[in-house]
Every structure is written in structure tokens, then in C-alpha cells.
XYZ file of C-alpha atoms in Angstrom:
456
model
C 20.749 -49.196 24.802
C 17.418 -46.722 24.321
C 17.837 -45.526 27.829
C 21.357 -44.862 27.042
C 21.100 -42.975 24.519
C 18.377 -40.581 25.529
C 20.420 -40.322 28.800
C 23.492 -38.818 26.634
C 20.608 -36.679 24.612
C 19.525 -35.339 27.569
C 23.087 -34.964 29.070
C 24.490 -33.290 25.852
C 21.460 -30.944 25.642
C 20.850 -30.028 29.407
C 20.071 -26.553 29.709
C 23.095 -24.674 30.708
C 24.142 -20.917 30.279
C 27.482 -18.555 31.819
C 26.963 -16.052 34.449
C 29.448 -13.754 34.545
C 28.789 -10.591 37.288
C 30.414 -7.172 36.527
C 31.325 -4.023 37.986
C 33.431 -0.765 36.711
C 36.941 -1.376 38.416
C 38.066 0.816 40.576
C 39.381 4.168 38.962
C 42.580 4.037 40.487
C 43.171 0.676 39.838
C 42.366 1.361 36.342
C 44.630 4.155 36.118
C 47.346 1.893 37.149
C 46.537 -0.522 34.416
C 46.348 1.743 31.634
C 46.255 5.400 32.698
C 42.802 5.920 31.272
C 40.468 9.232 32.579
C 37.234 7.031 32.689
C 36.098 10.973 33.702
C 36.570 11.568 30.107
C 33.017 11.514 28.988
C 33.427 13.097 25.704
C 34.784 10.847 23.592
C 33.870 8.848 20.833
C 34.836 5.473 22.968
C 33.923 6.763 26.400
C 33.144 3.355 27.925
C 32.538 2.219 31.067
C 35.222 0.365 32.206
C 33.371 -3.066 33.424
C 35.038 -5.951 34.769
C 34.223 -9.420 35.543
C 36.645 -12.476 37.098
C 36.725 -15.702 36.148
C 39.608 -18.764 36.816
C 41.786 -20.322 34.656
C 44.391 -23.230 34.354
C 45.215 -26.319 35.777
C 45.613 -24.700 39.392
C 43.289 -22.398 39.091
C 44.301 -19.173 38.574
C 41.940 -15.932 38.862
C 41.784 -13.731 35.840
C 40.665 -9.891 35.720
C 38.614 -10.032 32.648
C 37.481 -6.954 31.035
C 33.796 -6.512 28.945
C 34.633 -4.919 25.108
C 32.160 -4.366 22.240
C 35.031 -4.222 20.140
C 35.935 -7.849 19.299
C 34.421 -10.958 19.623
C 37.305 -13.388 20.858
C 38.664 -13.761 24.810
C 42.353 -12.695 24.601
C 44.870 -11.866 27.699
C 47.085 -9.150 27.269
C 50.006 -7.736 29.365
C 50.099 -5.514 32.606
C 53.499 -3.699 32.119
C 54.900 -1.906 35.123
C 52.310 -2.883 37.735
C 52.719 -1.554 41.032
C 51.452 -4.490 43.406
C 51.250 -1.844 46.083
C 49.145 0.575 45.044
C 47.118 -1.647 42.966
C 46.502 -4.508 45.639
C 44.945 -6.759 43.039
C 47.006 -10.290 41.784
C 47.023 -10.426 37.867
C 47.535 -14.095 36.497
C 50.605 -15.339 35.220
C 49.938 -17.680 32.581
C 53.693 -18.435 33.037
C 52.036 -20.572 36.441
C 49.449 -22.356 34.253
C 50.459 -26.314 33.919
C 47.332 -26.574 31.095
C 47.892 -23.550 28.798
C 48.954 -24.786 25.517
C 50.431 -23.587 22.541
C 48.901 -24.700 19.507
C 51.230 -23.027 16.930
C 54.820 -22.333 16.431
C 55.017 -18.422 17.874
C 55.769 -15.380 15.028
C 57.114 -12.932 16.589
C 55.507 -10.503 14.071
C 51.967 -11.260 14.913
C 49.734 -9.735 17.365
C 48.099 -12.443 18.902
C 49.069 -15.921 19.360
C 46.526 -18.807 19.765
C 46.451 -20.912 23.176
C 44.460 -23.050 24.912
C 43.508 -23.446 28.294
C 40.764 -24.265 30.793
C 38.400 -22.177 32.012
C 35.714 -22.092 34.974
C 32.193 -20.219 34.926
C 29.419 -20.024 36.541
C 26.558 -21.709 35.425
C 23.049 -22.218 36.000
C 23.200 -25.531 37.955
C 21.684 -23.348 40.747
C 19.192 -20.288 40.467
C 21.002 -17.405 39.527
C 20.348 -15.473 42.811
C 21.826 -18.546 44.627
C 25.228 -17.939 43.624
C 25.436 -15.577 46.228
C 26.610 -16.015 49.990
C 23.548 -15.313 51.851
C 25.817 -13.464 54.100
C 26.868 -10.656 51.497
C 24.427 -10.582 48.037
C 27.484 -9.184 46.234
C 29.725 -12.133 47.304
C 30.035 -15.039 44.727
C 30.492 -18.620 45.974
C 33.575 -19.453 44.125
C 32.903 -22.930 44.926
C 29.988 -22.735 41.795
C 32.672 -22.270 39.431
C 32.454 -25.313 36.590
C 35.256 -25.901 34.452
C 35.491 -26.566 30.699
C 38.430 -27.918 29.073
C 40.926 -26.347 26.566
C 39.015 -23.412 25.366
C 40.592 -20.978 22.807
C 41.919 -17.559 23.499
C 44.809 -15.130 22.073
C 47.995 -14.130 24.112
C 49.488 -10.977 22.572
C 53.322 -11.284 23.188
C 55.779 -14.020 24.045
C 56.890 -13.084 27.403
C 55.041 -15.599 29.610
C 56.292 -14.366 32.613
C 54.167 -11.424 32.693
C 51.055 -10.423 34.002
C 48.083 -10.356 32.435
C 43.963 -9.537 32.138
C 41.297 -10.851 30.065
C 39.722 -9.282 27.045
C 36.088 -11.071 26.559
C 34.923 -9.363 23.041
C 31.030 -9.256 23.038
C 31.661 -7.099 19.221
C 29.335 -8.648 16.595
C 31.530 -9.440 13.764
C 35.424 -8.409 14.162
C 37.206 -9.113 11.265
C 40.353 -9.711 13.219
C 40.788 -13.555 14.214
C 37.296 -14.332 13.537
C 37.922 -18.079 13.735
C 38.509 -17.371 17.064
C 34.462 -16.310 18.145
C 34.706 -17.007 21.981
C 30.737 -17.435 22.469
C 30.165 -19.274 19.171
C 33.140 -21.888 20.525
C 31.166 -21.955 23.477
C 28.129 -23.077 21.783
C 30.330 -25.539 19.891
C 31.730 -27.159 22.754
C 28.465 -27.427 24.371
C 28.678 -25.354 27.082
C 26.026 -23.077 26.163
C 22.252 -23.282 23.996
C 22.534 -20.529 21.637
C 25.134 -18.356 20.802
C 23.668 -15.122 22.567
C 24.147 -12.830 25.666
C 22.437 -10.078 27.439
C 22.518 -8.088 30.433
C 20.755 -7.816 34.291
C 21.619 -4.620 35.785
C 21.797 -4.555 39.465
C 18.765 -2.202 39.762
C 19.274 -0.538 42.869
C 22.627 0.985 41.384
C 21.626 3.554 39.310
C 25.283 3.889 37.501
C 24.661 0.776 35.101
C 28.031 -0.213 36.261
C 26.858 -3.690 38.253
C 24.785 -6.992 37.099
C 25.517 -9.735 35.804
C 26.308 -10.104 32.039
C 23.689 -13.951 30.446
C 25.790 -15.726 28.042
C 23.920 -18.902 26.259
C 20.218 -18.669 27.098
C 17.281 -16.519 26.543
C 15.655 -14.091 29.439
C 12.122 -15.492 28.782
C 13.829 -18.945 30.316
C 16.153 -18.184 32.704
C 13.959 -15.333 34.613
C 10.462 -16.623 33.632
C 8.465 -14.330 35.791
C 9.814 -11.021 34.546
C 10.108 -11.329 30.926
C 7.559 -13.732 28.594
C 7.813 -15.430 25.760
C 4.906 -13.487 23.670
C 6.589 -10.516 24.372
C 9.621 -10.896 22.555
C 10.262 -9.568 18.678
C 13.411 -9.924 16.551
C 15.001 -7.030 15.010
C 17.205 -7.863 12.337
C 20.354 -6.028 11.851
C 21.381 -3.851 9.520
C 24.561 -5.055 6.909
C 25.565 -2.457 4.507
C 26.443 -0.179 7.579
C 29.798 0.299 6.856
C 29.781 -1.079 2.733
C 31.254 -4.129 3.823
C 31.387 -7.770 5.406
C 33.024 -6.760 8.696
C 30.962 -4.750 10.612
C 31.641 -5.206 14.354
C 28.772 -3.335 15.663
C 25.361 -3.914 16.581
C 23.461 -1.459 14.469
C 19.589 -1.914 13.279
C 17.612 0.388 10.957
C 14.543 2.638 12.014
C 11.942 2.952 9.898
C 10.715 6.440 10.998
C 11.195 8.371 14.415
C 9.765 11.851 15.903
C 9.660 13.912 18.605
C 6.700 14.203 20.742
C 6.126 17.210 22.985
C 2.701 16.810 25.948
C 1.177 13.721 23.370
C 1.737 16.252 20.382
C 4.041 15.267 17.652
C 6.291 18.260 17.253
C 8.878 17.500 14.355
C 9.615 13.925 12.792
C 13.391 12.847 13.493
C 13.802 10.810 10.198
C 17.639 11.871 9.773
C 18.290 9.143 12.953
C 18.592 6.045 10.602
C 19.908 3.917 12.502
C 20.810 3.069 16.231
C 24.043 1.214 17.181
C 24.073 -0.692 21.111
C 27.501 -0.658 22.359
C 27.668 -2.082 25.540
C 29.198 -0.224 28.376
C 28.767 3.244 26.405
C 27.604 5.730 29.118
C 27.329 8.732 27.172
C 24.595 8.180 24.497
C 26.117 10.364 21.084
C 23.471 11.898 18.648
C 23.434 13.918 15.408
C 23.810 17.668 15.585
C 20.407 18.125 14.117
C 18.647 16.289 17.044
C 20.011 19.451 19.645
C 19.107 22.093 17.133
C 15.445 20.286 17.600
C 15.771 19.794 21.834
C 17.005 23.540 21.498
C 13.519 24.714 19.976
C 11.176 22.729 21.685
C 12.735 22.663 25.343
C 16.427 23.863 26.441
C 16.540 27.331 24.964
C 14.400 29.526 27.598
C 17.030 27.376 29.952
C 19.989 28.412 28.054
C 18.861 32.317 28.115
C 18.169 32.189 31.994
C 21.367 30.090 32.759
C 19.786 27.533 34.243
C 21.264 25.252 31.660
C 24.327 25.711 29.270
C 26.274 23.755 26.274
C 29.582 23.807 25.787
C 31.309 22.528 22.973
C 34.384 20.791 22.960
C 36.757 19.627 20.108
C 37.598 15.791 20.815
C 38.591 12.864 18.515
C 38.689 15.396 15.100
C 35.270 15.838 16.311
C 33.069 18.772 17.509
C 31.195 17.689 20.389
C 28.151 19.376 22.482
C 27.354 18.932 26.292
C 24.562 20.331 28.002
C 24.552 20.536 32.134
C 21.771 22.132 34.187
C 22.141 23.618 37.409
C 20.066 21.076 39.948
C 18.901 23.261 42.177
C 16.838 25.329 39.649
C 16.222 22.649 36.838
C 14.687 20.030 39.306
C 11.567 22.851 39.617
C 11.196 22.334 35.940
C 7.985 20.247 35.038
C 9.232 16.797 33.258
C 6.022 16.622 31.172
C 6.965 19.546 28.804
C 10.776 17.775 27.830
C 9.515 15.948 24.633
C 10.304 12.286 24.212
C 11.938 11.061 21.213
C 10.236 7.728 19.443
C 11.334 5.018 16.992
C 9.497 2.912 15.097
C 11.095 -0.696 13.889
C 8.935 -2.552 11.201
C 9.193 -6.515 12.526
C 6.561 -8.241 9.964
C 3.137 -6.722 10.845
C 4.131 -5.809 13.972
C 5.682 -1.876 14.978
C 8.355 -1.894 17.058
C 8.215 1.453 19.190
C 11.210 2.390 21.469
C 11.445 5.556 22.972
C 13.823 8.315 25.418
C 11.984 10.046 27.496
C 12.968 12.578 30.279
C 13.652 9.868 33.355
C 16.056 8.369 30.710
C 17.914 11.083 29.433
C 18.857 13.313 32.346
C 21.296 12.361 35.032
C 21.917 13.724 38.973
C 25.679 14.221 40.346
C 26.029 16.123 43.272
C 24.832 20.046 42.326
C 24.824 19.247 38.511
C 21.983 17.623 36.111
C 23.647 16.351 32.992
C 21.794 15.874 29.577
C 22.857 12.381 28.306
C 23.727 12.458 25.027
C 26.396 14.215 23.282
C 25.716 15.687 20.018
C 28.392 15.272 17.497
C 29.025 18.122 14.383
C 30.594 15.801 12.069
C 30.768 12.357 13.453
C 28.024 10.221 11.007
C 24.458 12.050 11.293
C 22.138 9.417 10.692
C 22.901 7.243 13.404
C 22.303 7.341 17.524
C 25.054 5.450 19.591
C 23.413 4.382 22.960
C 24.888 2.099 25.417
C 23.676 1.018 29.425
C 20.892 3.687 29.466
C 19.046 1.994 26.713
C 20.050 -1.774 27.740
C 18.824 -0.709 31.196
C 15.604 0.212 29.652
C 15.088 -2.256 27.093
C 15.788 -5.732 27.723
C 18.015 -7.022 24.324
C 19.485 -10.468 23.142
C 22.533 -10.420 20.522
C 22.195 -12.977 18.575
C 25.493 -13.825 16.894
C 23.471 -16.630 14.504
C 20.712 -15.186 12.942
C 22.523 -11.839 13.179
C 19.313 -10.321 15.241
C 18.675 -8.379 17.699
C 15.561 -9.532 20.178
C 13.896 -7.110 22.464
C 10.765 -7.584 24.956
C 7.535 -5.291 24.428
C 4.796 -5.687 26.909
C 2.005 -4.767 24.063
C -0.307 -5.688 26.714
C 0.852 -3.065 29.096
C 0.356 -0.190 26.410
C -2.800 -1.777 25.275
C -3.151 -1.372 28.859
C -2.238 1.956 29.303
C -4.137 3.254 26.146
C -7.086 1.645 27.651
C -6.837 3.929 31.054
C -6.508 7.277 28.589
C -9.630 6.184 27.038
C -11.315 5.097 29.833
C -10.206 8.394 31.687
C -11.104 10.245 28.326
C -14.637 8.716 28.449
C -15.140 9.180 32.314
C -14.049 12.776 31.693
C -16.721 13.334 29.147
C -19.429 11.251 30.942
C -19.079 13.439 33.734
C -19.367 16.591 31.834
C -22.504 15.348 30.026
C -23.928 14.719 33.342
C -22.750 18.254 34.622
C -24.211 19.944 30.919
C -27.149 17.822 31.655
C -28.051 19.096 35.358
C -27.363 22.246 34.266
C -29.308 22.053 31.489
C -32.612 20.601 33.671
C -32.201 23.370 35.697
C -32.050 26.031 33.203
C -35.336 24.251 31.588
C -37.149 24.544 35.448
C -36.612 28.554 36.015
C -37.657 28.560 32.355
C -40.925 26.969 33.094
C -41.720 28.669 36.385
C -40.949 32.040 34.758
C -43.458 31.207 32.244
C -45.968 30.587 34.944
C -45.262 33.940 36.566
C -45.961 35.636 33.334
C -49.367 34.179 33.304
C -50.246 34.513 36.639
């Protein structure tokens, strides 16, 4: 009866997370779907528009699911007008799904309805790179697909006969439907450990538009070699943002930040308050105050000599700035004299430091560098948005639980790395003693054999 029970322990608690890959969907597919310029880099929601595909129902169905930071359920919702033709993708009809389920009588005056149906993911029954064909990396073996019964989601009108995609909300705290948390239901249900996700970016695509999106286990376990366990600190996040309970974003508080021009600090940046991830953000948004700074201490011999120019463009009641360089005379320019910008998080005893840096914050397309951030004139200014360029950089875990961000620090690379400028410091100085020195035994010898001379 022992051996039973640990067997169902064991089964219960087996260590199992989601692997969802991602891409941005084709522009002109998306255009079809919703006539959105994913060109338009300006705005206050310019997100990437990433994609990932999972099955559904009975007879398995595929489902176009799209990646938002702006609500934490899974909801399908209705592809009006599609042109099959142009589009050549197949939407799922729920209408075709023997296992979806209503679970309430349907009011025509709300939004969303709730349903229930099963789902298939990917899991980690195999390594993660073994999901693959061998033939084509990018291919996924559908046959990995696991399924899970009669998970919750939202339908958002009563026509079943239309087509549909998936909404999966990775938002912190949405205020709308919050009974229905789609990652907390999978911890619930058992599918997952912990209700947390990050990201692997495909590394050798440089858009941050391809990887695979970790839902249910920590880094430190499921990729062991990269990221350690001694590494990791918590951040915890920030409340009050807003004034109230239902803040949807995952924003933390700095503690203080500057600017830092050839290992000189230049000005201190203690306006930036707080930063707020949004995954799939492209376009990293700033305070005004932060370009007046970058202005001083870098871009304005640029601006004067054309090499570089801001333009400023009025966009969501919003004054926005964008700076582009030309490539062909800003790739001359020496990267050590752009400053980097640093913030420091307080985590116990421990300092936090996180920094942008030149390789971070400039971007090649064809004949054009562009800057990436956007500085915003009356948009909040104590707060930096940043999206893929900083989850590239830094690897993060959002942890809907204990409300908490964790991020890895290799300490022991920048103990590391302060060691070599010390060492190199010391060699440097070593070396010169021994030049001053040979020098000086030199100087001491004519001394002494002019002294002879003399009494000779």
C-alpha cells in the first residue's frame, strides 16, 4: 500500500513544464487578421506580433495562438472576413470540436463566455532540443503533443461557426476574469510545478521574434548547464504602481540608476523609478529627460554633422522622439564613448545591477542604425518600458505566486572581470616601476662615472 502511494506521489509530482515555440506571423497574414502596421514602431503598444500553435478538442484541432502581456487568461476570439486564399493558414472552428463545453447559460451582453475544452502541449517528457525533427531544427514533432483534459478558456461571441485564434495572456494581474488565470489553472490541474514562465530566444535570430516561450519550471532546472542555481535573485514587484489592486504589468522599483560614460559616472538617472517588462515590446520607451542626457554626453556632435537625427512624432496623445543614424558613417564611431545606463535593485544585502549598453541599444536595417528607445514628452517619466531587448539580455522568471520577478547574475563573472582590471591595473604599474626603475639605475651609473671623470 506504501509502494502505492509513493508511486502516485511521485506520479502527481513528476517534473513536468509547457513548451510552447514562437515566431512573429507573417505580416501579411497578420494584416489579413486584423489590419495591423506591425511597421508602426511608435506607439505606445508597438508589440511584436508573436505566435505560437497548439491543438485543441476531441479531434484535434490546431489553434493559432497569439502571446499578450495584456491579460492573463487563454481566450479564442473571431477571424471575421478571412480570405482563405490569400491567407493560406486554417483557423479552428470550435463549431468542429465534439469536447468544447459550455459551462454557463450564454448572455448575450457579456464579452466573454466560459468553455471548456482539451488541450495538447508540449512537455518535457523529452529534452527540449529533442522536440525537433532532426531533419529541420525548426520543425516540431507534433507527435510530442500531450493532452490535458477540460481546461478553461473564454469564447467572445456566440457564433460557433466561426473562425477563431487563441489569446494566451502572460499579463500579471488583469482585473478582467481573473478567476480565469490560465497558468495558475495549470498549476492547479497539475500540469505544471510553479506557476511561472520565461523565455529562450532562438539566438542566432537577432529580431527576438523566435524561441520558445518555458511555462511551469525554472531555467536553473530545465537548462542546467547555462544558468545555476546560486546565480539567481528575486526582485519583488512593485504594487502601488497604478494606486490600486489591479495592476497587469510587470513593473519593479530601482533603487538608484546613472549614466556612465568610459568607467566615469557622468550624471545619476534617479528620475527612472521604475522599469516595466512587457513581453514582445520591441521598441524600449523612456522619459524625455533620459535623451536630453544621451543628447549631452553622446548624440549631439552627431545631430550637428547629420550623421544622426530625431524626429518627433505625435502618436497616442503622446509626443514621441526617434533617433536614426546613417550606417555608413555611424558604424566608424567608437562604441566605447556611448555611455551605458545602470540600475541598481536592493535584494536583501545583495545589489542588483542591470545595465544598457551600446550592443543593446542600437539596431542595423539595411543603410539605417536605429537608437532603441523612444523617448516619450508626456507619457509617465519615472518609468522605462523595455520588452525582448532586455529579456534577451537578462534571463527573467514571472512569478505569478510570490508576485516576483527572478533574474540570473553571474557575480562570479564580474568578480571575474573586476579581477582582470585589477590584475591588468597592477601589471600596468609593475611594468612601469620596472621601466622607472631601469631608468632610474641608469641615470644613477652616468652619475657615478661622471663623478669619476671629475676626479680624474
Amino acid at each position: 500500500m506504501k509502494k502505492i502511494f509513493y508511486f502516485i506521489l511521485f506520479f502527481i509530482y513528476i517534473n513536468t513544464y509547457i513548451i510552447l515555440p514562437f515566431n512573429q506571423l507573417n505580416p501579411e497574414l497578420e494584416k489579413v487578421i486584423n489590419n495591423n502596421d506591425i511597421n508602426n514602431i511608435i506607439a505606445s503598444n508597438s508589440l511584436l506580433n508573436l505566435y505560437t500553435s497548439i491543438y485543441m478538442g476531441n479531434t484535434p484541432f490546431k489553434l493559432l495562438v497569439k502571446l499578450y502581456p495584456y491579460n492573463n487568461f487563454f481566450s479564442f476570439t473571431s477571424i471575421p472576413f478571412i480570405d482563405y486564399n490569400s491567407s493560406n493558414y486554417l483557423f479552428y472552428n470550435p463549431f468542429l470540436s465534439k469536447s468544447l463545453h459550455r459551462n454557463k447559460d450564454i448572455n448575450y451582453k457579456e464579452e466573454f463566455r466560459e468553455v471548456t475544452d482539451i488541450f495538447y502541449f508540449i512537455t518535457n517528457e523529452e529534452e527540449i532540443n529533442n522536440i525537433y525533427d532532426k531533419k529541420n531544427f525548426s520543425h516540431i514533432n507534433e507527435d510530442k503533443y500531450k493532452s490535458y483534459l477540460y481546461l478553461n478558456c473564454l469564447i467572445s461571441n456566440w457564433h460557433f461557426s466561426d473562425n477563431y485564434t487563441g489569446y494566451l495572456g502572460l499579463g500579471r494581474n488583469s482585473s478582467y476574469y481573473s478567476q480565469y488565470h490560465f497558468i495558475k489553472e495549470l498549476k492547479e490541474k497539475s500540469v505544471i510545478n510553479y506557476s511561472i514562465w520565461s523565455v529562450d530566444f532562438n539566438t542566432s535570430n537577432k529580431n527576438y521574434d523566435k524561441g520558445n516561450l518555458i511555462i511551469g519550471e525554472y531555467p536553473h532546472i530545465y537548462s542546467s548547464q547555462k544558468f545555476k542555481k546560486e546565480n539567481f535573485y528575486k526582485i519583488k514587484l512593485f504594487n502601488d504602481y497604478f494606486n490600486e489592486n489591479n495592476n497587469n504589468d510587470w513593473i519593479f522599483r530601482i533603487d538608484n540608476s546613472y549614466i556612465l560614460k568610459i568607467n566615469e559616472v557622468r550624471t545619476s538617472a534617479n528620475y527612472i523609478k521604475f522599469i516595466n517588462i512587457i513581453f514582445g515590446l520591441y521598441f524600449m520607451q523612456a522619459p524625455y529627460f533620459l535623451f536630453e542626457q544621451l543628447n549631452f554626453l553622446f548624440f549631439e556632435k552627431y545631430f550637428e554633422n547629420e550623421i544622426c537625427q530625431f524626429q518627433k512624432v505625435q502618436k497616442d496623445n503622446d509626443e514621441k522622439i526617434f533617433i536614426s543614424c546613417s550606417k555608413k558613417h555611424f558604424e566608424k564611431i567608437d562604441k566605447k564613448f556611448f555611455p551605458k545606463i545602470i540600475f541598481n535593485i536592493k535584494n536583501n544585502s545583495n545589489i542588483i545591477q542591470l545595465e544598457l549598453n551600446y550592443t543593446d541599444l542600437f539596431i542595423t536595417k539595411k543603410d539605417k542604425i536605429f537608437f532603441s528607445i523612444v523617448f516619450s514628452l508626456h507619457d509617465r517619466q519615472d518609468t522605462l518600458k523595455v520588452g525582448q531587448i532586455f529579456l534577451y539580455k537578462y534571463k527573467f522568471v514571472f512569478d505569478y505566486d510570490n508576485a516576483e520577478l527572478g533574474v540570473y547574475i553571474d557575480n562570479n563573472l564580474n568578480n571575474r572581470q573586476n579581477n582582470e582590471i585589477i590584475y591588468i591595473i597592477f601589471s600596468i604599474a609593475f611594468l612601469g616601476f620596472i621601466f622607472f626603475g631601469y631608468k632610474k639605475g641608469w641615470w644613477c651609473v652616468d652619475i657615478m662615472k661622471t663623478r669619476k671623470i671629475k676626479k680624474r
